[in-house]
Short mmCIF file of C-alpha atoms and ligand atoms in Angstrom, two decimals:
data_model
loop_
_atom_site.label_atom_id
_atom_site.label_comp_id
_atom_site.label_asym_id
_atom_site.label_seq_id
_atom_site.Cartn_x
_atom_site.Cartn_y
_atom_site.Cartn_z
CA UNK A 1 43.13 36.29 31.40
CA UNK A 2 43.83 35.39 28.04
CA UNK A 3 47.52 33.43 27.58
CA UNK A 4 49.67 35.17 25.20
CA UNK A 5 52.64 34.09 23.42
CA UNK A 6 55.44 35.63 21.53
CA UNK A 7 57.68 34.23 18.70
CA UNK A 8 60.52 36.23 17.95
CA UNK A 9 62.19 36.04 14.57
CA UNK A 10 65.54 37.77 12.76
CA UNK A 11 67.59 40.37 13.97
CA UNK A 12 67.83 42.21 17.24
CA UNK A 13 66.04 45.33 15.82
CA UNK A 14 62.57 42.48 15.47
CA UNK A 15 63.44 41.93 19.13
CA UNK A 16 62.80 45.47 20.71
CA UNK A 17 59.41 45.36 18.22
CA UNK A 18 58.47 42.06 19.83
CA UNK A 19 59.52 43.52 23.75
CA UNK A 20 57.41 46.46 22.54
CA UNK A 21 54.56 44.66 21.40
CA UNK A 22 54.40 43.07 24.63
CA UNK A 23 54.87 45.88 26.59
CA UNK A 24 51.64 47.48 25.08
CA UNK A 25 49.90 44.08 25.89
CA UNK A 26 51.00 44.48 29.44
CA UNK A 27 50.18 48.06 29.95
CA UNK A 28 46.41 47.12 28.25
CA UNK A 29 45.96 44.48 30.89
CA UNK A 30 44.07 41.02 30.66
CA UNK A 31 46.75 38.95 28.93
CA UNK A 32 49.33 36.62 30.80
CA UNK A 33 52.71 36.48 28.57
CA UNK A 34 53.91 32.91 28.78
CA UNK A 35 56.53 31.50 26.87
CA UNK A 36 55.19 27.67 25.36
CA UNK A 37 52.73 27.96 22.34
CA UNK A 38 51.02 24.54 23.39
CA UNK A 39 50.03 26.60 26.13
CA UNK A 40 48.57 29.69 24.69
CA UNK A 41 45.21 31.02 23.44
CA UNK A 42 47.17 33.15 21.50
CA UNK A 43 50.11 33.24 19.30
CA UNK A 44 52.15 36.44 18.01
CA UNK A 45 54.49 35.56 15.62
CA UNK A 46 56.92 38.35 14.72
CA UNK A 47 58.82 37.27 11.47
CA UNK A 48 61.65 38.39 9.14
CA UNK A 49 61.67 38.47 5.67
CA UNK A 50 64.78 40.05 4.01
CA UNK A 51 65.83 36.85 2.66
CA UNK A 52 64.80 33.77 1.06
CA UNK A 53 65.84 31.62 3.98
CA UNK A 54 63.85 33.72 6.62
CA UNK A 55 60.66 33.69 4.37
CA UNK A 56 61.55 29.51 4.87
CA UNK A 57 61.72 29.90 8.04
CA UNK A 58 58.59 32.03 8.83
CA UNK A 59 56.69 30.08 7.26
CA UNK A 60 57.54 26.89 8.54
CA UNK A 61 56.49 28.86 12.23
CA UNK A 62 53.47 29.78 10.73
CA UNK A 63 52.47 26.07 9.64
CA UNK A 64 53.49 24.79 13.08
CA UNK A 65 51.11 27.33 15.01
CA UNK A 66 48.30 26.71 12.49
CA UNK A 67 48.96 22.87 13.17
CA UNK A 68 48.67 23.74 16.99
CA UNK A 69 45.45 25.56 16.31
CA UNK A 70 44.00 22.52 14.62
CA UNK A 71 44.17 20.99 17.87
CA UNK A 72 41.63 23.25 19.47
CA UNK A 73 44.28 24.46 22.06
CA UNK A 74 45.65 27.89 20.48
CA UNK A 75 43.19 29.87 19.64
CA UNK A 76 44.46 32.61 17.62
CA UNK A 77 47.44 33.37 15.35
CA UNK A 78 49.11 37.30 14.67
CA UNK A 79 51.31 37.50 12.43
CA UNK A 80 53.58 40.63 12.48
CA UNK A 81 57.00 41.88 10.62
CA UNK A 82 58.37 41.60 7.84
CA UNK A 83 56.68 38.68 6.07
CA UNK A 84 53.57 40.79 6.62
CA UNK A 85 55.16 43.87 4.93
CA UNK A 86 56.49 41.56 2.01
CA UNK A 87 53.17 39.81 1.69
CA UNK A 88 50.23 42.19 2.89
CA UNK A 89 46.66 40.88 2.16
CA UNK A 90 48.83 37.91 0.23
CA UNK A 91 49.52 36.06 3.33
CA UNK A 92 46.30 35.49 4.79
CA UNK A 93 45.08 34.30 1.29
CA UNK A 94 48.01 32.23 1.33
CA UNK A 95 46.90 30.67 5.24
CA UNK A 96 43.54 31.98 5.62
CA UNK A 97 43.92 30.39 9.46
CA UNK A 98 45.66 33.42 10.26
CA UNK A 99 43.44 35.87 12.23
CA UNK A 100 45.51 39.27 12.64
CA UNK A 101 48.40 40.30 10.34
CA UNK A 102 50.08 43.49 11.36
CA UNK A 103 52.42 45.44 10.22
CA UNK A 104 55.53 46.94 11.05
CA UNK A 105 54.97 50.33 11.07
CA UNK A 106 51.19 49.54 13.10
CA UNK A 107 52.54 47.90 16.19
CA UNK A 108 50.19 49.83 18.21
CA UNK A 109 47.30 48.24 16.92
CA UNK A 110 48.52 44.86 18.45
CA UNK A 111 45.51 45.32 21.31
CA UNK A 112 42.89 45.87 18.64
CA UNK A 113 44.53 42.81 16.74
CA UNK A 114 43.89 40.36 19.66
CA UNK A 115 40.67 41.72 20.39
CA UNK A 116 38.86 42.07 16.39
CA UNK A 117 40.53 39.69 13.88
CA UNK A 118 41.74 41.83 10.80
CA UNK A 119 44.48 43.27 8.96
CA UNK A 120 46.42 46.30 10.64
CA UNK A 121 48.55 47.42 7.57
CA UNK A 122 48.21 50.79 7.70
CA UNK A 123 51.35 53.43 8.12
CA UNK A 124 51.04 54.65 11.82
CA UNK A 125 52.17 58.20 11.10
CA UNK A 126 56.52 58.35 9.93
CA UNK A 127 57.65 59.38 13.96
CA UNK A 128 59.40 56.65 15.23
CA UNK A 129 58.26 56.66 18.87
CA UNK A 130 59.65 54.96 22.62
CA UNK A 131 57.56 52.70 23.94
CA UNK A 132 55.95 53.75 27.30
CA UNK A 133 56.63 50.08 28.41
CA UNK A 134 58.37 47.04 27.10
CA UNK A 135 58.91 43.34 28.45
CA UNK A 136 62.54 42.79 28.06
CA UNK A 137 63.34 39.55 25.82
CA UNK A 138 66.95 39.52 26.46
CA UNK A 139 68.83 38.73 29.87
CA UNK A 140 68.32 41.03 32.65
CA UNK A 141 71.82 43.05 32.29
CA UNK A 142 72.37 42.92 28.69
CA UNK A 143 69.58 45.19 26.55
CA UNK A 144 69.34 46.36 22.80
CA UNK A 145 67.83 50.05 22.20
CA UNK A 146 66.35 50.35 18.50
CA UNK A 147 67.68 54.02 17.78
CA UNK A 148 65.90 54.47 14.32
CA UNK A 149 64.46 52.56 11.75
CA UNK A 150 64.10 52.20 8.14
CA UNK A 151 67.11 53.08 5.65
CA UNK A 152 67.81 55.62 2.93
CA UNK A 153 70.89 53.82 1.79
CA UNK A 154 69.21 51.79 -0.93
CA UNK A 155 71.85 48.75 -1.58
CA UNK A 156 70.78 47.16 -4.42
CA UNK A 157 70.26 43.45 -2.68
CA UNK A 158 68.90 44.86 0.10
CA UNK A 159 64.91 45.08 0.79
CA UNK A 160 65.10 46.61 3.87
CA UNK A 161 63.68 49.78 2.82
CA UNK A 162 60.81 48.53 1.20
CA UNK A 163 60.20 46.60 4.27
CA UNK A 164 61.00 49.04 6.93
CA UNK A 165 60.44 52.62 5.18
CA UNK A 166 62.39 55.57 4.77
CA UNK A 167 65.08 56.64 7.72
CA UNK A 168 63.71 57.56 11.09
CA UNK A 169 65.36 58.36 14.15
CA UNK A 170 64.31 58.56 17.93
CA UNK A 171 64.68 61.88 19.53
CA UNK A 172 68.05 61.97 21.92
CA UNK A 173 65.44 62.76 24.39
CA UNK A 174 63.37 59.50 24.00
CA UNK A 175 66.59 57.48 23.24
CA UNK A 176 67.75 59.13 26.77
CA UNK A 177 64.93 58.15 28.46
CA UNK A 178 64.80 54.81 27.00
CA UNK A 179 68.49 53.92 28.21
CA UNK A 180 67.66 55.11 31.31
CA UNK A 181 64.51 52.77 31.98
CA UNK A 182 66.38 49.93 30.52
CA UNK A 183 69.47 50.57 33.13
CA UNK A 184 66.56 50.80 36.13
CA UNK A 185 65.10 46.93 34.89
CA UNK A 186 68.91 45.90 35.44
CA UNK A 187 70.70 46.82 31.96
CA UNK A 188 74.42 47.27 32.62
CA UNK A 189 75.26 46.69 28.58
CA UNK A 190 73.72 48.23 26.16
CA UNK A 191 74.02 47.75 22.18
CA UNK A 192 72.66 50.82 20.41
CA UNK A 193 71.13 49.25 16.96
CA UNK A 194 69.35 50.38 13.82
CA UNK A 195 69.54 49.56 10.25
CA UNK A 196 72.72 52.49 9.76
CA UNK A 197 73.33 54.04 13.18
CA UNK A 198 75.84 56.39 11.91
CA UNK A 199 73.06 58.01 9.90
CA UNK A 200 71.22 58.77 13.46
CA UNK A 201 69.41 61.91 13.95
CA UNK A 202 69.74 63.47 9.84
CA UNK A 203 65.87 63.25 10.24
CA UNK A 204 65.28 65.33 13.69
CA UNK A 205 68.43 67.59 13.29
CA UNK A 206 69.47 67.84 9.85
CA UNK A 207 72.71 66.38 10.17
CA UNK A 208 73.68 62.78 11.50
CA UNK A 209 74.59 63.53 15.38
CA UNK A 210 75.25 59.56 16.88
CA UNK A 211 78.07 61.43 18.81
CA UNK A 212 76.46 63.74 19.82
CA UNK A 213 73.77 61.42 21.46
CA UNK A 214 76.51 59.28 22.68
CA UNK A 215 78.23 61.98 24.80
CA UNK A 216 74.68 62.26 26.65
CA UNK A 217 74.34 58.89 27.12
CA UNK A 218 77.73 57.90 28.30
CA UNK A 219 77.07 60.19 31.35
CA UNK A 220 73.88 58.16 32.49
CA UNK A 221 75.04 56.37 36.60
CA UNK A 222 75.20 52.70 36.62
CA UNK A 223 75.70 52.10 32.37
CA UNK A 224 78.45 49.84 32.08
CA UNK A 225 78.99 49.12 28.82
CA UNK A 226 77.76 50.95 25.21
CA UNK A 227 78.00 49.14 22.30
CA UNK A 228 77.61 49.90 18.32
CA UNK A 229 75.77 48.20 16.14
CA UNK A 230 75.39 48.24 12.46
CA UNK A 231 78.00 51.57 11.37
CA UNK A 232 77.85 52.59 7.82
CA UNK A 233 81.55 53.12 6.77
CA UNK A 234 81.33 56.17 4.85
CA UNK A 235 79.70 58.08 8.23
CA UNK A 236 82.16 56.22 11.05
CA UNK A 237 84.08 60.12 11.98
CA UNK A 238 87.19 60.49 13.28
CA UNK A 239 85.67 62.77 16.42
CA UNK A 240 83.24 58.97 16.67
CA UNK A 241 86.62 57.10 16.78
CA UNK A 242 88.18 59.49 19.37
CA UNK A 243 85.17 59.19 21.76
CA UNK A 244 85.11 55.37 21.32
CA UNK A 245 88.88 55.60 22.36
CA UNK A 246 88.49 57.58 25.21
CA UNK A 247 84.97 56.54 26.64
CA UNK A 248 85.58 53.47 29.04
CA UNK A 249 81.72 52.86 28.68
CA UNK A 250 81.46 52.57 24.93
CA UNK A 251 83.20 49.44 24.19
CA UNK A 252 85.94 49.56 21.64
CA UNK A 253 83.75 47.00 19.05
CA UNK A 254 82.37 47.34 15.84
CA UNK A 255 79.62 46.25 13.89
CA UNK A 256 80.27 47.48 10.74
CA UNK A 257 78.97 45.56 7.63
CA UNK A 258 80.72 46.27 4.49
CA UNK A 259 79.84 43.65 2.15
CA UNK A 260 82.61 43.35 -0.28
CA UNK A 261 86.06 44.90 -1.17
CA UNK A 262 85.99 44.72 -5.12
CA UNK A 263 85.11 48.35 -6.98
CA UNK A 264 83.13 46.12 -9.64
CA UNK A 265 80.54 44.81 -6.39
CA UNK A 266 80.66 47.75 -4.90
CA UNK A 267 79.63 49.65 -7.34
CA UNK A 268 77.14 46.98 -8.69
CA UNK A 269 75.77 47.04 -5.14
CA UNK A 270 74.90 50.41 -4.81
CA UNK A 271 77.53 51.14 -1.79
CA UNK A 272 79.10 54.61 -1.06
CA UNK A 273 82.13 52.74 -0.14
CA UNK A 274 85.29 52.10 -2.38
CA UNK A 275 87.73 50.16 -2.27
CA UNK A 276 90.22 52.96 -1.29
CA UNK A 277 87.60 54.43 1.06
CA UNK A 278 87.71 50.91 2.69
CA UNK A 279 91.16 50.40 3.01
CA UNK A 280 91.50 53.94 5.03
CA UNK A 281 88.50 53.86 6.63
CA UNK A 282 89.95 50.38 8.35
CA UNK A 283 93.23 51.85 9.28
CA UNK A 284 92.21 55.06 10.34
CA UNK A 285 89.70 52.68 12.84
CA UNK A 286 92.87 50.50 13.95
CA UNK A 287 95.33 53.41 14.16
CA UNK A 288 92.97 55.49 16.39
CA UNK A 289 91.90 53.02 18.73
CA UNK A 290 94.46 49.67 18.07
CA UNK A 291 92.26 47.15 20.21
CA UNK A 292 89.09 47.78 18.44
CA UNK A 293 87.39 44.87 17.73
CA UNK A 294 85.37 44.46 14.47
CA UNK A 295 82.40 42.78 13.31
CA UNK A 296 81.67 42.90 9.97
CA UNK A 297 79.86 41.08 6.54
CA UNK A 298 80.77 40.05 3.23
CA UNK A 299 78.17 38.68 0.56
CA UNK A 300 79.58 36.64 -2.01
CA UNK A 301 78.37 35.36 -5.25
CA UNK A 302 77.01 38.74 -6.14
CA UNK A 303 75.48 39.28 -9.86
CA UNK A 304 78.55 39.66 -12.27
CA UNK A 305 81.27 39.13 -9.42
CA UNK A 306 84.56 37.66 -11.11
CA UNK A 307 86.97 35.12 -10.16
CA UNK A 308 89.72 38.58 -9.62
CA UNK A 309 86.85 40.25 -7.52
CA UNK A 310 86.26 37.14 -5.30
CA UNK A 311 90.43 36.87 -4.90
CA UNK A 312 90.22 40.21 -3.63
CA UNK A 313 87.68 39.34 -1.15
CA UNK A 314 89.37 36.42 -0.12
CA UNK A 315 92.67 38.43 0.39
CA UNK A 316 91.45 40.85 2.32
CA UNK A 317 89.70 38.85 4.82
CA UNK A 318 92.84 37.56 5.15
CA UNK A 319 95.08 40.54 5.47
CA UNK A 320 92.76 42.41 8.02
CA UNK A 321 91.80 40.34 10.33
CA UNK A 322 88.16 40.86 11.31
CA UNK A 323 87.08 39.74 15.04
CA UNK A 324 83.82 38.25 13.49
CA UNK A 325 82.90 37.64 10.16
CA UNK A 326 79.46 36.91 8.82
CA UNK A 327 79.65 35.38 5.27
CA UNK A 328 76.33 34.98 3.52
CA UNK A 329 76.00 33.95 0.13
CA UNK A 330 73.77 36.34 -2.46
CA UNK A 331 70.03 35.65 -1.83
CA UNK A 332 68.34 36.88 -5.16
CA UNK A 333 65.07 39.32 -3.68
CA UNK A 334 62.09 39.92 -5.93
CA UNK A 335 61.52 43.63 -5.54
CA UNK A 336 65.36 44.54 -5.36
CA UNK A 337 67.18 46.13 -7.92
CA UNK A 338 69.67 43.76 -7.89
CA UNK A 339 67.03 41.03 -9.02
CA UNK A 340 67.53 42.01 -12.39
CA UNK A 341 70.94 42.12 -12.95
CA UNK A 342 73.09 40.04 -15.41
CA UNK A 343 75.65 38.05 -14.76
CA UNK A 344 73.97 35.05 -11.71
CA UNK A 345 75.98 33.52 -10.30
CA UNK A 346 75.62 29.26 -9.90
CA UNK A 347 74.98 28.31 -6.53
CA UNK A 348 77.40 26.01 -6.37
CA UNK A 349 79.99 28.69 -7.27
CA UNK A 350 78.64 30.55 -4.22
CA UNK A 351 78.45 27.75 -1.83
CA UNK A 352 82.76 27.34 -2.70
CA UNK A 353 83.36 30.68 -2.60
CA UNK A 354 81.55 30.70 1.17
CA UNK A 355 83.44 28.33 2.08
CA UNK A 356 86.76 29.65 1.16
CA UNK A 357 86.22 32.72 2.83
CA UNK A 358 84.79 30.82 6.01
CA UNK A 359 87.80 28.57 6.06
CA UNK A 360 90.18 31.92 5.62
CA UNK A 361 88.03 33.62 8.39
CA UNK A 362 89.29 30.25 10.73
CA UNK A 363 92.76 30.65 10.09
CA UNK A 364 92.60 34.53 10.96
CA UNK A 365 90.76 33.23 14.37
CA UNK A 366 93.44 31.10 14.84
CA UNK A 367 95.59 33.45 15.02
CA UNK A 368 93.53 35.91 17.52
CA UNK A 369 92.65 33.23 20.23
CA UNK A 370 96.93 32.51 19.60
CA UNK A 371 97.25 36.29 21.02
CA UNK A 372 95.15 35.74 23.57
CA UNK A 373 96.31 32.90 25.53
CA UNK A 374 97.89 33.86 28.99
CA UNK A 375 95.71 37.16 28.73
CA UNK A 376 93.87 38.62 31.42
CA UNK A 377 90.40 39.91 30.52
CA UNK A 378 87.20 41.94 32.24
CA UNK A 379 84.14 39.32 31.05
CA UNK A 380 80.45 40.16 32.21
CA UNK A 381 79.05 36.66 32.97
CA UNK A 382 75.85 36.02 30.72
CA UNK A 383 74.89 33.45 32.61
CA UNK A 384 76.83 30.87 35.63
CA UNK A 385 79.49 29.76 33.09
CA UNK A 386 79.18 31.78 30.31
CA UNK A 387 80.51 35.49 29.72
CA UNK A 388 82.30 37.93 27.11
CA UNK A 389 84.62 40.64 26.66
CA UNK A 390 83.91 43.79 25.37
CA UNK A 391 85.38 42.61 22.12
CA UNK A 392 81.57 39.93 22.02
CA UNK A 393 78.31 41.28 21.37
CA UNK A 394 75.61 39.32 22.84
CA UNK A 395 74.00 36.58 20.23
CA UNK A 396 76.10 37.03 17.50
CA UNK A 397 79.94 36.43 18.55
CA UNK A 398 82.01 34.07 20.96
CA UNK A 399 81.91 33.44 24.72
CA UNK A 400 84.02 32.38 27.13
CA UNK A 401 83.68 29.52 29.50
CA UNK A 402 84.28 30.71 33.21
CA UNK A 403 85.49 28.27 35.44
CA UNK A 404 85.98 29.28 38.96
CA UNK A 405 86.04 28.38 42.94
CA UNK A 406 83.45 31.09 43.54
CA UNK A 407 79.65 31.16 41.94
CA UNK A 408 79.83 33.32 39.26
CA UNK A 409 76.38 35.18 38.79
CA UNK A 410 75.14 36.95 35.59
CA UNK A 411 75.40 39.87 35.46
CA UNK A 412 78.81 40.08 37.07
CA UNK A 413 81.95 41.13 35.79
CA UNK A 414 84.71 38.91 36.55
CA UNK A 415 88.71 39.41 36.43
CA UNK A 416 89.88 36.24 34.05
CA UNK A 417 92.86 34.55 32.65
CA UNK A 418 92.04 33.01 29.40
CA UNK A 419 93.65 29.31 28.89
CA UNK A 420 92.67 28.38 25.98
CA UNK A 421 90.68 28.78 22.38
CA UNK A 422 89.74 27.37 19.72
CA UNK A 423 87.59 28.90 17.17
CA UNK A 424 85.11 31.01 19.17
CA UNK A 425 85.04 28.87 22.07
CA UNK A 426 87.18 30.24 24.87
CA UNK A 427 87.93 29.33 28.39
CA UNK A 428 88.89 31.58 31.26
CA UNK A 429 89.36 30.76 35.02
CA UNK A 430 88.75 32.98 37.61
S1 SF4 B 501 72.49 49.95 4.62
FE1 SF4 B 501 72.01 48.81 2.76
S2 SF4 B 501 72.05 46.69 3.47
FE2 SF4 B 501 71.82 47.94 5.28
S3 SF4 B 501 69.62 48.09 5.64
FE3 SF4 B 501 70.26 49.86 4.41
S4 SF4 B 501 69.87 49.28 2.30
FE4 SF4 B 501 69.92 47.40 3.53
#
């Protein structure tokens, strides 16, 4: 029995690939997954590449498994993701120790990979398909479900299409079935992701229909919580909003990226949005259901953005008050439009300007954990001591410290009263 392990980099949507891949390894038989590399015969590093900093990052894995197969104990090294779609043939040139790379959009040639070293690059067919079987990554009652992939949004900084490939949904039926296997290994959350869920189904029905497939879904037994991930703006409905405000099982959150507030970005950045459409779009979302909570990002230090267009950034972080906010600075991508523009900015502009709108982001959060002091909350316990609100998505946002008399076991939702916070650590007692 050959001793497989998997390394799983960048966002959730690389984590379902990952629990696929080693769901087809499973269902093929004759590998043991473990989970230490200075363990394994083999190695399947699934990377992410969108950005400078995960390219760093990558490859630093990389150099640490090829280390570990210097030593005669691993055996082999996959590579898979991103890094391979950015790279191709590149990559093993670049670390010729690699024995597999594979891409993306071949993940069901991972068996062939382990058994005939090679490169797996080619386009398995534009369907985006469940798989049969998947190991679950993530804690036994919180799941993700990858809805579609790819984007057809084409933000200028963004490489995400290149890397991923045009727009492609599940079928509700698939996505159904999916939710419904996930629920029978335990799942009582569930965060619905792809690169622009709002855009779900304009492949398989002509039209975008995420309500549509939430309405189904929301009637599955035993699914506690539905959560949204990664909402374009411009295609977040008012008939969405209404069902989020009415469903008890979606939770009233938000993930909803919008990058900046300034016409000039916007526009440079190849967004739908406007500042105006913004604005509304954000009240419409508070006025229709007034305890949503919202995720969202902001890049800063974009090609050509002014001192006026960072103010306005800066002032609107301030005047909205976001649940979570992730700031990241403007990586400059060979193969993006964006990589050509005018107008750099210095990194050491960019670094300030981060940290202004970090430091505003604190205050706001200062204020929110003020609200909630004295409150009562429903938290599903991640682990013994650790649990969130429907206002947290797993990884990504706060948690609460539990304390209580009784053992609190994951998995559980517990009746709290929260006594205290400060940034996004909060503590509740039972
Ligand atoms: S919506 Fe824009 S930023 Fe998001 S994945 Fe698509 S192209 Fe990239």
């Amino acid at each position: 029995m050959k001793k497989v392990c998997m390394i799983s980099l960048g966002c959730p949507k690389n984590l379902t690939d990952s629990e696929e891949l080693l769901g087809s390894l499973c269902s093929s038989g004759g590998c043991q997954i473990i989970q230490d590399e200075n363990k394994a015969d083999i190695a399947i590093l699934n990377t992410c590449a969108f950005i400078a900093p995960a390219v760093k990052e990558a490859v630093s894995e990389i150099k640490k498994l090829i280390n570990l197969k210097k030593t005669g104990r691993l055996k082999k090294i996959i590579v898979c993701g991103c890094l391979v779609e950015r790279e191709k043939e590149k990559l093993k040139k670049k670390f010729p120790q690699i024995d597999s790379i594979v891409s993306t959009r071949s993940l069901d040639k991972i068996n062939l990979a382990i058994e005939k070293n090679g490169s797996y690059l080619e386009n398995s067919g534009n369907r985006l398909i469940s798989p049969d079987y998947k190991l679950r990554l993530t804690v036994k009652h919180s799941a993700y479900l990858k809805i579609a992939d790819g984007c057809d949004n084409l933000c200028s900084y963004c490489l995400i299409p290149a890397l991923k490939g045009r727009f492609r949904s599940k079928s509700m039926e698939m996505v159904i079935n999916e939710t419904k296997a996930l629920i029978k290994t335990g799942a009582k959350e569930i965060s619905l992701i792809a690169q622009d869920s709002t855009n779900y189904g304009i492949d398989l029905y002509g039209k975008p229909v995420l309500t549509e497939l939430l309405k189904k879904l929301i009637k599955i037994p035993k699914l506690k919580w539905l959560r949204l991930m990664y909402v374009y703006p411009d295609r977040l409905d008012r008939e969405l909003l209404k069902l989020i405000k009415n469903e008890k099982v979606i939770c009233k959150y938000l993930d909803i990226p919008l990058q900046h507030i300034s016409n000039n970005v916007l526009k440079a950045m190849n967004r739908k949005s406007t500042e105006k459409s913004i604005r509304e779009k954000i009240a419409e979302i508070k006025k229709i259901v007034p305890d949503i909570s919202l995720r969202t990002n902001f890049i800063t230090g974009f090609p050509g953005e002014t001192e006026k267009d960072f103010q306005k950034l800066l002032n609107f972080i301030k005047e909205t008050e976001f649940n979570y906010v992730g700031i990241f600075p403007y990586s400059k991508e060979k193969g993006t439009t964006a990589f050509n523009l005018k107008y750099q900015i210095p990194d050491k502009i960019k670094r300030k300007r981060v940290n202004l709108l970090i430091d505003a982001q604190s205050a706001v959060i200062d204020k929110i954990n003020g609200r909630m002091i004295n409150k009562t909350a429903r938290i599903l316990m991640d682990n013994t001591a650790y649990g969130r609100t429907f206002q947290e998505a797993p990884d990504i946002d706060g948690s609460f410290f539990v304390t209580s008399e009784k053992n609190l076991k994951p998995g559980s939702f517990v009746q709290a009263k929260i006594i205290e916070a400060m940034g996004y650590n909060r503590k509740a007692i039972v």
